[in-house]
Structure formats: structure tokens, C-alpha cells
Amino acid sequence: MGETLGPLIERLPAFLGGHLQLSVAAILTALAVSLPLGIAAARNPKIAAPALTVASVMQTIPALALLALMVPLLGGTIGFAPAFIALTLYGVLPVLRNTIVGLQGVDRTVREAARGIGMSPVQSLVQVELPLAAPTIIAGVRTATVWVVGAATLATPVGATSLGNYIFSGLQTRSWDMVIFGCVCSAGLAILLDQLIRALHVSAEARKPLQAVLAGCAVVVIPAAAMSGAALYVSDERSGAFAAGSVDAGFGDDEVIVGAKAFTEQYIIAEVLEARLENAGAEVRRRDNLGSTVVFDALVSGEIDVYVDYTGTLWNNVLQRGAPVDRHLMYAEVSSHLLSQYGVLTLGRLGFENAYGIAVRRDFAEVNSLTSIADLARVEDLSIGADPEFFVRPEWERVRDGYQITGAEERSMDAAFMYGAVRDGAVDAITAYTTDGRIDAFDLVILEDPLGALPPYDAVLLLSPQAVQRPAIARALAPLIGAIDADLMRQANAVVDLERRSVGEGADVILQAVED
Amino acid sequence: MILQVDQLAKRFPGGVKAVADVSFTAGAGELVALVGESGCGKTTTLKCINRLHEPSAGRVLIEDEDIQGLDPVAQRRRIGWVMQGDGLFPHMSAAANIAVGPRLLGWEAGRIAARVDELLELVRLDPAIYRDRLPRQLSGGQRQRIGVARALAAGPHLVLMDEPFGALDPITRDGLRADFSELQARLKFAAVMVTHDMAEALLMADRIAVMEAGRILQYDTPSALLAAPAGETVARMLESPLREAERVGALKAGAAQNG
């Protein structure tokens, strides 16, 4: 554990800083919205009912979905903005509800006393009603804080930096110490902030100004310190970018932002792109763990400059086309569509295909004499494991209906777990990624697809409209085109997934093989 | 005259007539009691005077000024207000509760602190002991004393009280009534007290307005009321305190003979 903690802690300032910045901004904004609204609503049931209904509905939307929905709502913007808005919405309800309940719970005779003694409505609110409702309101603020800090870990797939970066990367590369580290940090942060607010309230109640001031300072100073730490970290990167720009390698003054989806192959490719760009003199920033649809929107809006996607995915998600066509035709159609509709340049195919393939254990295939997917129709009580995305894709529909395996049990699971699941017999078949190193290592076989139900998934290198204007980027990356075949990719994946070595070492396998 | 209520009427939205044709006056050092069953309009009358309700008709003059022309919030700060229960602010110390009125009037801190101690002495609570106590750390009688002190803090010429002694046990109530009457004699403020307890009205008031269904049945001094009750209702309301007094007197006489 000792040597593994080092690299984790190295990234802590950036991740923790991003996490704090995001959650504190969201909590403060939620307060600024819900306190006045709650005060108005406590006096006016016409406001209270709709406000509470809307806030409750927000709460029923799973945080991950709320975060992801913000990206298209903001026109493809990723990063801080969508995460901030979603988390703010998430934090409104507890404060709003407790403000209304707290104020309405103030004894009627006390309110009448305030009026009868000569307080104006504002004086009554500030001097009597709010102080009496404070314990309830503070409880709401504490709930909101814990929720928001926890949900902020889910901001990673929409491109906001948070402690979730540890968790998402760790889950995909099965680095459990990374996952645990992320969880412990975010839980610790939630507990810390919660206790600080409690301390602030307790000392304010007890009228111990010194303690209150200290706790207040802590609430402000700790986040501020973390943020300035993160700011330093970021400004270091920025000044580096400026220095690199002034050398003039043709990249201009802006850094090049490399995007990646959330699985091992994408991390490795992103690492490769980063290394190539840096060697050519560019300052590079990474946006890892982007959701599979979020990442393309981010490219179109210029939030990222370059990433690698797969033709079959783009065919379905972006072109929204149905039955797959021939591999080369699909590539041609996808690349011309992306350019004409979005100004996105398909620089080329990397050389490997990472398709979905139905994989089973070799002995299972032999016992049931399986060679093609069609043979699965004969297997009784068939269960198929796949990533959650697969079962809602049209190709699953085509596979299921085309090969008549409609009775199969569908088991959604994270892609990181499905290879182990089929090896251990927890499921009979999985929808493997054909470049995954575990297919060979676990002695799995890919069943044939005579109907062509599963589309081709050529890996393609995509440049944003802005990146197209910076030819140095294309120049640095062009040698990768056609240079990474399926074997090479599978080897690199195996380095990370099987040998449990770092993503950087996986990338080295490719970098060494690619000739300039 | 400190308070003149002249043909006051209050109708609530929906046309419910709560109070009609109510007139009475209270001079310096005088206490007028409004007596009647629940719902007779006595509390509504009281709230019309400090405009927790706006009167529908009639006039209320305070020190010869028609209250219609005054700002209600500013006007309430000049009037002492003692509530049913105690109406203290539970999050404020005894001193802070008493200081609310002077603070609203913008007195300076030193003057407020001195005034708070003076009032605590006035209601017979040792400032050193009680100044910093919260309402929940006080007995019912002590809370009501703080309530009275709060009403008197800004030195009002008029004090309005809604069932001020209603929730107290008899011994505490007796002591507080006597202390209040003594205070009033000393400070010479006018007071209007709402009560459903005829005995309390007879013992404390200079004049009593007996109310029923929003109207005054009889308005007179306690002795005139006892001598000539105007009608059956007033007579019945006077009966029970008198009968109680008689029985207690008879018992006491019997006890003296046996002893």
C-alpha cells in the first residue's frame, strides 16, 4: 500500500480542490436560492406547494442522471457548469423544506408577541422567527452538505474534476486502493464539513463568539486553502502552457485538451495522444472518464480537442442509424457526416477494431458445441452479462431477435467485472470488447456472427472544429493512423488489466511500437 | 384622558360581527377590565386598540390622538402589551426580552441595561440572579413577571393585558395581582385588562365592562355593579364569586367555633 499511496496523494490537491470548489459553490448557491424562497413560502402556501413539489421531483432524479442531463441542456458544455447546476438543484430541497417547516413551527403566540410589542415584519423574521427556526434550518443545510459532497463524486463523467476521478478510474482499471482512497476522501470531506457547520451552530447558540468565529473561519479557510492549492496546481499547468507556446511549436498559446471515456483502452489511448502531443511541444490537459455520449458533445462544443471513438458507436448514437453496413462503408459515411454536420474531422482509423463480440468459456463452447451466436438458442437457462449500455442498444435487439435468444436472462454489470463473471460461471456468455486482453488470458472464445448483427467498431481519431484550425495537432497525431492493430491494443490492455501495471506502462507498449 | 374608545365596531371578512358599539375610557392610573365568556369580543376589542386588528368603525383615541392617523408599528412601541401565557421569546434571556421595546426605540446600550435592572427590581426579581436566565429556566409566575416588565420597559402611558394571570396557580396569581396594582398606583399608567374571571375584575379594576356577543351589557365601577347588576346575565356572572366568598366565609366561621 505504501508505494501505491504516493501517486494517489500526488493528485489529491487537484481532485480535492476541484471537489471542494464544486460542492462549496453548489451548497452556497443552493442556500442563496432556498433560504429566501423558503421564507417567502412559509408565509404563502401558494408558493410553498409548487416549490416543494419541484424540489422533491429534482430529488427523485438519480444524481448521476441529473448530472448527465445537464450536458445536453447546456448545449454540450462539460466540466464545472453542468456539475455545479445539477448539484445546486440537488442541494435545494433539504434547505427549502427545513426552512419552511422551521418557520411554520414557530409558536403562533411568539409571533403575535413580536408583532404586539412593535416589531416590523422584517424585525420579527430576523430577531425572532429565524433564530427560533435555526436548528431546523441548520439541520437542512447539513443534510444538503452531505448529499452534495457525496453526489459531487458523480461529476467525473460530465468532465468536472472531483474525488470521483479516483473512483471512476479505479473501478475501470480494478485498482481497488484507488477506489477506496476516493471514497474515504469524499466521506471524510462530507463528515468534516458537516461537523464544522454543527460546531458553528453550537457555538452561535451558546453565544460563544470566539468559538463561533473559529468555526466560521474553519468553514471558510479550509475550502479556500484547498481551492488555492488547486488554483496553484492549475496555474502551474497554465504557465507551462504559455512557456511551451512561446517556443512556438505551432500549437498557439492554448493547451490541447485530450478526452477519454471511462475504460482502460481509452485511458491508454489518451495517454498515447498526450505523449505524442507533448513530444511535439504542446501543453496537454486531460479530461478522463467522460460519459460515452457526453464526450462527443464536448468535442463538438470545443471543450475537448481530440479523442478516440468507435465507428459503430457513432453510427448508432450520433448518426442514429439502424442496421449496420459494411465496415469500410460505415467509416466513410460516419466521417463525412461528422464533418458536414459538426465540423468534426475524422483524422483516420487507428488500425484496430474494438467491437462487441459474444464470448463464452472455451469448455462451455465445447460442451454445448457452440461456434456461432445462433447456437446459443439451444442453451437452456442462458444468461448473458453486458455493460449497462449494451442492452439498450439496437444491436442487442438485432442479436436477440435475429438469433432467437429472447429467453436469455440479461445481467447488466460494469465492464470491468464481466470477464471474471463468465470465467467463474456466474453468467454463460458476455458481450466482450474484442480488444480486451482478458479474452486470451481467461481462455474465452468469440462466437461467430453470421448475420452481421454486431456492427463494426473501428477506432477513429476525432478532432474538434477548433483543433482542425491548429494543424500542428494533426501533424503530431498522424503517425498513429493505421499504426495500432488489434494485437498491439490487446497487449497494451493486458498490461493494465491483467498485469496490474500502470496506464503509462500500457501506453509505452504502443509508443514504442509506433514509428515516426 | 389616556384612552378613549368610542363606538368601536369590528367586522371580520365574511361579515361576522365580532364587536359593535363598544365605548369606554381609561385615565392615568386607572384599570378597566373587559369581562365576559370566551368569544364575547373582549380580546378583539383589545387587539383593535393596538391594531393587531384594524377597527371597522368607531374611534380609538390615545392621549387625544386618533390612532387611524398613526403608523401601527410605531404606535405599538408606545403601548405595553402583556399576553395570555407569557409570550416571551424563548431564545432570549430575561434581560433581552425586557430590552426588546427600548431597543426598537433606539435607546443606547447603557440606558437599556440600567432600565432592565430597574424593571427586574420593580417586578421583584433579583437582577443578579435572573438577568441572564432563559424563559425555560423560570417558573410560570417568574415568566409572567418578566412579561409585565417587558410591557413596562419603554415607560408606556397605556398597558394592554390579555388574560395576564390566567395560567398561574392561585397563590402566585394573588401575589402578582397585588404587585401589579401597586406598580400601577406608583407609575400611573392606564391599563386595559381582558379577563374571564369576574372576581379578578372586581378586585383589580376601577371600572368593568361586562361583554356578551360583541356588546357591552354594563359599564360601571365594581361597587355599582355589585349594587345594581343591569340584567340577568350580569347578575349571574357576579353570582359565582359572591357565592364562593360566602361559602369560604361560612367555613371559616365554623372552623373558628369548633376550634
Short mmCIF file of C-alpha atoms in Angstrom, two decimals, chain B residues 89-235:
data_model
loop_
_atom_site.label_atom_id
_atom_site.label_comp_id
_atom_site.label_asym_id
_atom_site.label_seq_id
_atom_site.Cartn_x
_atom_site.Cartn_y
_atom_site.Cartn_z
CA PHE B 89 -39.16 34.94 23.21
CA PRO B 90 -37.76 31.52 24.19
CA HIS B 91 -34.32 32.14 22.64
CA MET B 92 -33.71 35.38 24.54
CA SER B 93 -32.62 35.85 28.16
CA ALA B 94 -34.93 37.62 30.62
CA ALA B 95 -32.90 40.81 30.16
CA ALA B 96 -33.02 40.59 26.36
CA ASN B 97 -36.79 40.04 26.45
CA ILE B 98 -37.28 43.12 28.62
CA ALA B 99 -34.91 45.12 26.40
CA VAL B 100 -36.79 44.47 23.14
CA GLY B 101 -39.02 47.56 23.36
CA PRO B 102 -36.28 50.04 24.29
CA ARG B 103 -34.05 48.51 21.61
CA LEU B 104 -36.74 49.01 18.97
CA LEU B 105 -36.99 52.63 20.12
CA GLY B 106 -33.26 53.02 19.65
CA TRP B 107 -32.16 53.61 23.22
CA GLU B 108 -28.44 53.44 23.85
CA ALA B 109 -26.98 50.29 25.45
CA GLY B 110 -26.12 51.81 28.85
CA ARG B 111 -29.59 53.23 29.34
CA ILE B 112 -31.18 49.91 28.34
CA ALA B 113 -29.03 47.90 30.78
CA ALA B 114 -29.91 50.24 33.65
CA ARG B 115 -33.59 50.15 32.71
CA VAL B 116 -33.61 46.33 32.61
CA ASP B 117 -32.22 46.08 36.14
CA GLU B 118 -34.66 48.71 37.36
CA LEU B 119 -37.60 46.77 35.90
CA LEU B 120 -36.39 43.44 37.31
CA GLU B 121 -36.33 45.11 40.76
CA LEU B 122 -39.77 46.54 40.08
CA VAL B 123 -41.27 43.09 39.43
CA ARG B 124 -39.38 41.71 42.47
CA LEU B 125 -36.78 39.57 40.66
CA ASP B 126 -33.12 39.92 41.69
CA PRO B 127 -31.29 41.13 38.55
CA ALA B 128 -28.08 39.34 39.54
CA ILE B 129 -29.90 36.01 39.58
CA TYR B 130 -32.49 36.36 36.84
CA ARG B 131 -30.98 38.72 34.27
CA ASP B 132 -29.34 36.00 32.17
CA ARG B 133 -31.89 33.23 32.58
CA LEU B 134 -33.78 31.88 29.61
CA PRO B 135 -37.58 31.67 29.87
CA ARG B 136 -37.43 27.87 30.20
CA GLN B 137 -35.29 28.31 33.33
CA LEU B 138 -38.04 30.33 35.06
CA SER B 139 -41.28 29.35 36.85
CA GLY B 140 -44.65 30.35 35.39
CA GLY B 141 -45.02 33.23 37.84
CA GLN B 142 -41.50 34.47 37.15
CA ARG B 143 -42.14 34.35 33.41
CA GLN B 144 -45.29 36.40 33.78
CA ARG B 145 -43.36 38.94 35.89
CA ILE B 146 -40.84 39.23 33.05
CA GLY B 147 -43.79 39.65 30.66
CA VAL B 148 -45.07 42.57 32.76
CA ALA B 149 -41.57 44.05 32.98
CA ARG B 150 -41.23 43.83 29.18
CA ALA B 151 -44.53 45.67 28.73
CA LEU B 152 -43.42 48.46 31.08
CA ALA B 153 -39.84 48.72 29.78
CA ALA B 154 -40.28 51.72 27.49
CA GLY B 155 -42.34 53.58 30.12
CA PRO B 156 -45.70 53.42 28.29
CA HIS B 157 -48.68 55.50 29.36
CA LEU B 158 -51.01 52.69 28.31
CA VAL B 159 -50.73 48.95 29.02
CA LEU B 160 -52.96 46.32 27.38
CA MET B 161 -53.23 42.87 29.02
CA ASP B 162 -54.92 39.75 27.66
CA GLU B 163 -55.65 37.26 30.49
CA PRO B 164 -52.29 38.09 32.09
CA PHE B 165 -52.75 35.96 35.20
CA GLY B 166 -54.93 33.22 33.71
CA ALA B 167 -52.36 30.42 33.55
CA LEU B 168 -50.98 30.82 37.09
CA ASP B 169 -51.70 28.93 40.29
CA PRO B 170 -53.90 30.84 42.80
CA ILE B 171 -51.16 31.84 45.26
CA THR B 172 -48.80 33.11 42.57
CA ARG B 173 -51.74 34.89 40.93
CA ASP B 174 -52.68 36.68 44.15
CA GLY B 175 -49.14 37.92 44.72
CA LEU B 176 -48.77 39.11 41.15
CA ARG B 177 -52.12 40.93 41.14
CA ALA B 178 -51.21 42.82 44.30
CA ASP B 179 -47.79 43.71 42.96
CA PHE B 180 -49.26 44.87 39.68
CA SER B 181 -51.83 47.13 41.35
CA GLU B 182 -49.10 48.64 43.48
CA LEU B 183 -46.93 49.25 40.40
CA GLN B 184 -49.78 50.90 38.60
CA ALA B 185 -50.51 53.17 41.55
CA ARG B 186 -46.84 54.17 41.56
CA LEU B 187 -46.26 54.57 37.80
CA LYS B 188 -49.71 55.98 36.95
CA PHE B 189 -50.17 54.27 33.60
CA ALA B 190 -53.62 53.48 32.26
CA ALA B 191 -54.41 49.78 31.78
CA VAL B 192 -57.00 47.68 29.99
CA MET B 193 -57.23 44.06 31.16
CA VAL B 194 -59.15 41.29 29.43
CA THR B 195 -60.30 38.51 31.81
CA HIS B 196 -63.00 35.90 32.11
CA ASP B 197 -62.58 35.88 35.90
CA MET B 198 -65.17 38.25 37.44
CA ALA B 199 -63.52 38.04 40.86
CA GLU B 200 -60.23 39.24 39.38
CA ALA B 201 -62.04 42.14 37.68
CA LEU B 202 -63.84 43.11 40.88
CA LEU B 203 -60.62 43.07 42.89
CA MET B 204 -58.37 44.97 40.46
CA ALA B 205 -60.46 47.23 38.21
CA ASP B 206 -61.60 50.81 38.62
CA ARG B 207 -64.33 50.17 36.04
CA ILE B 208 -65.64 46.97 34.50
CA ALA B 209 -67.17 46.49 31.07
CA VAL B 210 -69.22 43.27 31.06
CA MET B 211 -69.44 41.98 27.50
CA GLU B 212 -71.63 39.46 25.70
CA ALA B 213 -71.91 38.74 21.96
CA GLY B 214 -69.73 41.67 20.98
CA ARG B 215 -71.60 44.29 23.02
CA ILE B 216 -71.17 45.87 26.44
CA LEU B 217 -74.03 44.85 28.76
CA GLN B 218 -72.95 47.11 31.62
CA TYR B 219 -70.05 49.51 32.18
CA ASP B 220 -69.59 50.63 35.77
CA THR B 221 -67.46 50.61 38.93
CA PRO B 222 -67.22 47.31 40.86
CA SER B 223 -69.36 48.62 43.72
CA ALA B 224 -72.07 49.97 41.37
CA LEU B 225 -72.02 46.64 39.52
CA LEU B 226 -72.49 44.70 42.74
CA ALA B 227 -75.20 47.03 43.96
CA ALA B 228 -77.24 47.12 40.75
CA PRO B 229 -76.46 44.50 38.11
CA ALA B 230 -78.16 45.51 34.86
CA GLY B 231 -79.98 42.39 33.87
CA GLU B 232 -79.87 38.65 34.38
CA THR B 233 -76.58 37.85 32.62
CA VAL B 234 -74.56 40.33 34.65
CA ALA B 235 -76.22 39.14 37.86
#
